[in-house]
C-alpha cells in the first residue's frame, strides 16, 4: 500500500513544512509531501520545496484574481498530486469551499496556542503570543486541529504544552512554541499515516 500523500499550504518561512518533509525522509515514514502550494511566490516554503525536488505551485490572487477560480485551482492541484491529507502550516489565507468540500475531515491546521484559547480571526503570528502573555497564562503550546469553515474552531487532534517563563517576550515564547510545533505536526501526520496504512492493508 502506498504512503499517505500530504499536500502542504504555506505562506512564509515554511519551517513546519520543512519539519514535516524532513520527517517524511525517515526510512520508516508512512507519508510523503506530495506538493507544496503557496500564495507567496517568494516564500521560503517554495524555495525549500524546489531544492528538495518536491512539486510546487504558486497560486494566489495574482495568478487567479477570481476567488472561486483560485479555490478550484488549489483543489485541482491537490487532486492532481494524489493528495490524501491537506496541511495548512502558516498559510495566511482561508481555504475556499471547494477545497474544504473535496478534503472534508482531511484538512489539518497548526495553530501556535492551546485552542480554544487564543484562536480566531486576527489571531496569528506574534498577536497570539502577545495574548498569551497578556492573559498571564502559565503554559502555551501548539494545537493541531481539523479545519472547518471558521478560524481555529475545528476539532483539536493534539496539543503540546510548553511553559511560559518569567521574563518571556513574545519572541522568546514564539520560538519555544515553534520548536514544539516542529515536533507535534510530524507526530500527528505520522499517526494519521500509520492508521491509513493499517486501514488499507486489510483490503
Ligand atoms: C506557525 O507559528 C504556525 O503555528 C502559524 O504560523 C507559523 C508558521 O510558521 N500558523 P512556518 O511558516 O511554518 O515557519
mmCIF file of C-alpha atoms and ligand atoms in Angstrom:
data_model
loop_
_atom_site.group_PDB
_atom_site.id
_atom_site.type_symbol
_atom_site.label_atom_id
_atom_site.label_comp_id
_atom_site.label_asym_id
_atom_site.label_seq_id
_atom_site.Cartn_x
_atom_site.Cartn_y
_atom_site.Cartn_z
ATOM 1 C CA UNK A 1 0.000 0.000 0.000
ATOM 2 C CA UNK A 2 1.330 3.472 -0.850
ATOM 3 C CA UNK A 3 2.298 6.099 1.649
ATOM 4 C CA UNK A 4 -0.117 8.812 2.771
ATOM 5 C CA UNK A 5 0.242 11.746 0.373
ATOM 6 C CA UNK A 6 0.253 15.119 2.097
ATOM 7 C CA UNK A 7 -0.274 18.474 0.390
ATOM 8 C CA UNK A 8 1.036 21.483 2.334
ATOM 9 C CA UNK A 9 -0.028 25.114 2.022
ATOM 10 C CA UNK A 10 2.350 27.707 3.493
ATOM 11 C CA UNK A 11 2.820 31.451 3.073
ATOM 12 C CA UNK A 12 6.184 32.376 4.533
ATOM 13 C CA UNK A 13 9.180 30.574 6.008
ATOM 14 C CA UNK A 14 7.548 27.180 5.931
ATOM 15 C CA UNK A 15 9.502 25.836 8.883
ATOM 16 C CA UNK A 16 6.621 23.491 9.759
ATOM 17 C CA UNK A 17 6.551 22.213 6.194
ATOM 18 C CA UNK A 18 10.315 21.615 6.415
ATOM 19 C CA UNK A 19 9.903 19.691 9.662
ATOM 20 C CA UNK A 20 7.191 17.608 8.047
ATOM 21 C CA UNK A 21 9.281 16.983 4.941
ATOM 22 C CA UNK A 22 12.350 16.053 6.992
ATOM 23 C CA UNK A 23 10.262 13.552 8.964
ATOM 24 C CA UNK A 24 8.942 12.094 5.706
ATOM 25 C CA UNK A 25 12.526 11.257 4.669
ATOM 26 C CA UNK A 26 12.942 8.734 7.503
ATOM 27 C CA UNK A 27 13.170 5.204 6.138
ATOM 28 C CA UNK A 28 10.126 4.061 8.107
ATOM 29 C CA UNK A 29 7.934 7.118 7.381
ATOM 30 C CA UNK A 30 4.433 6.297 6.138
ATOM 31 C CA UNK A 31 3.862 9.648 4.421
ATOM 32 C CA UNK A 32 5.330 11.856 1.706
ATOM 33 C CA UNK A 33 4.970 15.564 0.975
ATOM 34 C CA UNK A 34 3.353 15.370 -2.447
ATOM 35 C CA UNK A 35 3.077 19.094 -3.231
ATOM 36 C CA UNK A 36 3.693 22.466 -1.608
ATOM 37 C CA UNK A 37 1.369 25.322 -2.539
ATOM 38 C CA UNK A 38 1.992 28.942 -1.578
ATOM 39 C CA UNK A 39 0.205 32.227 -2.177
ATOM 40 C CA UNK A 40 3.641 33.894 -1.905
ATOM 41 C CA UNK A 41 5.932 33.335 -4.888
ATOM 42 C CA UNK A 42 8.944 34.450 -2.820
ATOM 43 C CA UNK A 43 8.218 32.267 0.189
ATOM 44 C CA UNK A 44 10.884 30.234 1.920
ATOM 45 C CA UNK A 45 8.429 27.349 1.714
ATOM 46 C CA UNK A 46 8.538 27.257 -2.108
ATOM 47 C CA UNK A 47 12.316 27.779 -2.205
ATOM 48 C CA UNK A 48 12.919 24.858 0.159
ATOM 49 C CA UNK A 49 10.496 22.574 -1.672
ATOM 50 C CA UNK A 50 12.163 23.306 -5.028
ATOM 51 C CA UNK A 51 15.579 22.489 -3.547
ATOM 52 C CA UNK A 52 14.202 19.207 -2.261
ATOM 53 C CA UNK A 53 12.542 18.257 -5.560
ATOM 54 C CA UNK A 54 9.076 18.446 -4.057
ATOM 55 C CA UNK A 55 6.419 19.617 -6.547
ATOM 56 C CA UNK A 56 5.461 23.274 -6.004
ATOM 57 C CA UNK A 57 2.764 25.661 -7.166
ATOM 58 C CA UNK A 58 2.322 29.384 -6.625
ATOM 59 C CA UNK A 59 -1.428 30.026 -6.513
ATOM 60 C CA UNK A 60 -2.729 33.368 -5.330
ATOM 61 C CA UNK A 61 -4.948 36.330 -6.095
ATOM 62 C CA UNK A 62 -2.261 37.294 -8.601
ATOM 63 C CA UNK A 63 -2.406 34.038 -10.560
ATOM 64 C CA UNK A 64 -6.209 33.742 -10.102
ATOM 65 C CA UNK A 65 -7.944 37.084 -9.413
ATOM 66 C CA UNK A 66 -11.341 35.382 -9.123
ATOM 67 C CA UNK A 67 -11.619 33.744 -5.645
ATOM 68 C CA UNK A 68 -13.652 30.800 -6.920
ATOM 69 C CA UNK A 69 -11.145 30.128 -9.706
ATOM 70 C CA UNK A 70 -8.349 30.236 -7.130
ATOM 71 C CA UNK A 71 -10.224 27.852 -4.830
ATOM 72 C CA UNK A 72 -10.743 25.468 -7.760
ATOM 73 C CA UNK A 73 -7.100 25.709 -8.871
ATOM 74 C CA UNK A 74 -5.927 24.791 -5.358
ATOM 75 C CA UNK A 75 -8.419 21.912 -5.247
ATOM 76 C CA UNK A 76 -7.357 20.646 -8.679
ATOM 77 C CA UNK A 77 -3.639 20.880 -7.834
ATOM 78 C CA UNK A 78 -4.123 18.833 -4.672
ATOM 79 C CA UNK A 79 -6.182 16.253 -6.563
ATOM 80 C CA UNK A 80 -3.645 16.059 -9.424
ATOM 81 C CA UNK A 81 -0.908 15.239 -6.920
ATOM 82 C CA UNK A 82 -2.969 12.458 -5.411
ATOM 83 C CA UNK A 83 -3.185 14.204 -2.042
ATOM 84 C CA UNK A 84 -4.922 12.287 0.770
ATOM 85 C CA UNK A 85 -4.490 14.889 3.519
ATOM 86 C CA UNK A 86 -4.025 18.669 3.386
ATOM 87 C CA UNK A 87 -1.957 20.560 5.963
ATOM 88 C CA UNK A 88 -2.106 24.336 6.298
ATOM 89 C CA UNK A 89 1.068 25.399 8.098
ATOM 90 C CA UNK A 90 1.443 29.144 8.366
ATOM 91 C CA UNK A 91 -0.946 29.649 5.451
ATOM 92 C CA UNK A 92 -2.297 33.168 5.755
ATOM 93 C CA UNK A 93 -5.433 32.668 3.667
ATOM 94 C CA UNK A 94 -8.734 30.986 4.348
ATOM 95 C CA UNK A 95 -9.343 27.874 2.253
ATOM 96 C CA UNK A 96 -12.316 28.116 -0.095
ATOM 97 C CA UNK A 97 -15.417 25.910 -0.057
ATOM 98 C CA UNK A 98 -14.296 23.738 -2.991
ATOM 99 C CA UNK A 99 -11.106 22.636 -1.224
ATOM 100 C CA UNK A 100 -12.936 22.193 2.084
ATOM 101 C CA UNK A 101 -15.584 20.009 0.435
ATOM 102 C CA UNK A 102 -13.121 17.882 -1.545
ATOM 103 C CA UNK A 103 -10.980 17.196 1.537
ATOM 104 C CA UNK A 104 -13.667 17.346 4.202
ATOM 105 C CA UNK A 105 -12.356 15.930 7.506
ATOM 106 C CA UNK A 106 -8.874 15.625 5.963
ATOM 107 C CA UNK A 107 -7.508 19.158 6.424
ATOM 108 C CA UNK A 108 -5.205 19.934 9.364
ATOM 109 C CA UNK A 109 -4.005 23.294 10.615
ATOM 110 C CA UNK A 110 -1.332 24.092 13.169
ATOM 111 C CA UNK A 111 -2.018 26.984 15.500
ATOM 112 C CA UNK A 112 0.577 28.339 17.951
ATOM 113 C CA UNK A 113 -1.600 28.313 21.095
ATOM 114 C CA UNK A 114 -3.615 25.870 23.177
ATOM 115 C CA UNK A 115 -7.018 26.158 21.485
ATOM 116 C CA UNK A 116 -9.711 27.082 22.309
ATOM 117 C CA UNK A 117 -7.598 29.746 23.977
ATOM 118 C CA UNK A 118 -6.191 32.464 21.745
ATOM 119 C CA UNK A 119 -7.689 31.460 18.408
ATOM 120 C CA UNK A 120 -9.986 33.081 15.892
ATOM 121 C CA UNK A 121 -9.883 35.839 13.323
ATOM 122 C CA UNK A 122 -6.786 38.029 13.622
ATOM 123 C CA UNK A 123 -5.081 35.591 15.984
ATOM 124 C CA UNK A 124 -1.939 34.731 14.089
ATOM 125 C CA UNK A 125 1.762 35.452 14.306
ATOM 126 C CA UNK A 126 3.006 37.376 17.308
ATOM 127 C CA UNK A 127 -0.519 38.532 18.232
ATOM 128 C CA UNK A 128 -1.149 35.038 19.596
ATOM 129 C CA UNK A 129 1.858 35.108 21.903
ATOM 130 C CA UNK A 130 1.076 38.690 22.978
ATOM 131 C CA UNK A 131 -2.371 37.500 24.039
ATOM 132 C CA UNK A 132 -0.885 34.563 25.983
ATOM 133 C CA UNK A 133 1.479 36.891 27.875
ATOM 134 C CA UNK A 134 -1.259 39.493 28.473
ATOM 135 C CA UNK A 135 -3.533 36.797 29.913
ATOM 136 C CA UNK A 136 -0.788 35.651 32.306
ATOM 137 C CA UNK A 137 -1.070 32.026 31.140
ATOM 138 C CA UNK A 138 1.461 29.674 32.741
ATOM 139 C CA UNK A 139 1.505 27.319 29.746
ATOM 140 C CA UNK A 140 1.165 27.647 25.999
ATOM 141 C CA UNK A 141 1.975 25.450 23.034
ATOM 142 C CA UNK A 142 0.753 24.451 19.608
ATOM 143 C CA UNK A 143 -2.517 22.782 18.634
ATOM 144 C CA UNK A 144 -3.169 20.679 15.541
ATOM 145 C CA UNK A 145 -6.836 20.799 14.606
ATOM 146 C CA UNK A 146 -9.174 19.940 11.784
ATOM 147 C CA UNK A 147 -10.149 22.839 9.552
ATOM 148 C CA UNK A 148 -13.795 23.782 9.195
ATOM 149 C CA UNK A 149 -15.378 26.908 7.778
ATOM 150 C CA UNK A 150 -14.394 29.193 10.679
ATOM 151 C CA UNK A 151 -10.977 30.172 12.016
ATOM 152 C CA UNK A 152 -9.462 27.770 14.553
ATOM 153 C CA UNK A 153 -12.750 26.122 15.576
ATOM 154 C CA UNK A 154 -12.403 22.571 14.188
ATOM 155 C CA UNK A 155 -11.786 19.578 16.462
ATOM 156 C CA UNK A 156 -8.411 19.677 18.196
ATOM 157 C CA UNK A 157 -6.450 16.478 17.464
ATOM 158 C CA UNK A 158 -3.333 17.099 19.538
ATOM 159 C CA UNK A 159 -1.523 19.704 21.607
ATOM 160 C CA UNK A 160 1.945 20.004 23.111
ATOM 161 C CA UNK A 161 2.432 22.151 26.186
ATOM 162 C CA UNK A 162 5.420 24.397 26.774
ATOM 163 C CA UNK A 163 5.942 26.600 29.826
ATOM 164 C CA UNK A 164 5.585 30.359 29.726
ATOM 165 C CA UNK A 165 8.694 31.508 31.612
ATOM 166 C CA UNK A 166 9.201 34.599 33.741
ATOM 167 C CA UNK A 167 10.759 37.272 31.554
ATOM 168 C CA UNK A 168 9.416 35.762 28.324
ATOM 169 C CA UNK A 169 8.984 38.180 25.435
ATOM 170 C CA UNK A 170 6.646 37.458 22.529
ATOM 171 C CA UNK A 171 9.726 36.468 20.557
ATOM 172 C CA UNK A 172 11.148 34.063 23.137
ATOM 173 C CA UNK A 173 7.742 32.459 23.656
ATOM 174 C CA UNK A 174 7.124 32.254 19.900
ATOM 175 C CA UNK A 175 10.459 30.478 19.410
ATOM 176 C CA UNK A 176 9.704 27.927 22.153
ATOM 177 C CA UNK A 177 6.253 27.244 20.721
ATOM 178 C CA UNK A 178 7.634 26.960 17.174
ATOM 179 C CA UNK A 179 10.136 24.311 18.320
ATOM 180 C CA UNK A 180 7.193 22.377 19.786
ATOM 181 C CA UNK A 181 5.258 22.777 16.509
ATOM 182 C CA UNK A 182 8.114 21.100 14.659
ATOM 183 C CA UNK A 183 7.716 18.050 16.899
ATOM 184 C CA UNK A 184 3.926 17.987 17.105
ATOM 185 C CA UNK A 185 2.990 18.345 13.443
ATOM 186 C CA UNK A 186 5.120 15.434 12.150
ATOM 187 C CA UNK A 187 3.870 13.298 15.072
ATOM 188 C CA UNK A 188 0.232 13.921 14.212
ATOM 189 C CA UNK A 189 0.748 13.308 10.499
ATOM 190 C CA UNK A 190 2.764 10.149 11.226
ATOM 191 C CA UNK A 191 -0.096 8.926 13.431
ATOM 192 C CA UNK A 192 -2.663 9.518 10.690
ATOM 193 C CA UNK A 193 -0.364 7.881 8.128
ATOM 194 C CA UNK A 194 0.054 4.817 10.350
ATOM 195 C CA UNK A 195 -3.720 4.452 10.697
ATOM 196 C CA UNK A 196 -4.105 4.936 6.955
ATOM 197 C CA UNK A 197 -1.630 2.107 6.272
ATOM 198 C CA UNK A 198 -3.315 -0.241 8.733
ATOM 199 C CA UNK A 199 -6.772 0.693 7.484
ATOM 200 C CA UNK A 200 -5.829 -0.071 3.897
ATOM 201 C CA UNK A 201 -3.648 -3.153 4.437
ATOM 202 C CA UNK A 202 -6.638 -5.353 5.262
ATOM 203 C CA UNK A 203 -8.408 -4.566 1.979
HETATM 204 C C1 LIG B 1 3.476 28.924 12.952
HETATM 205 O O1 LIG B 1 3.606 29.533 14.210
HETATM 206 C C2 LIG B 1 2.095 28.319 12.825
HETATM 207 O O2 LIG B 1 1.575 27.828 14.022
HETATM 208 C C3 LIG B 1 1.287 29.504 12.387
HETATM 209 O O3 LIG B 1 2.137 30.221 11.525
HETATM 210 C C4 LIG B 1 3.504 29.951 11.839
HETATM 211 C C5 LIG B 1 4.139 29.426 10.586
HETATM 212 O O4 LIG B 1 5.494 29.256 10.649
HETATM 213 N N1 LIG B 1 0.029 29.094 11.826
HETATM 214 P P1 LIG B 1 6.238 28.493 9.458
HETATM 215 O O5 LIG B 1 5.887 29.191 8.150
HETATM 216 O O6 LIG B 1 5.791 27.068 9.474
HETATM 217 O O7 LIG B 1 7.694 28.668 9.777
#
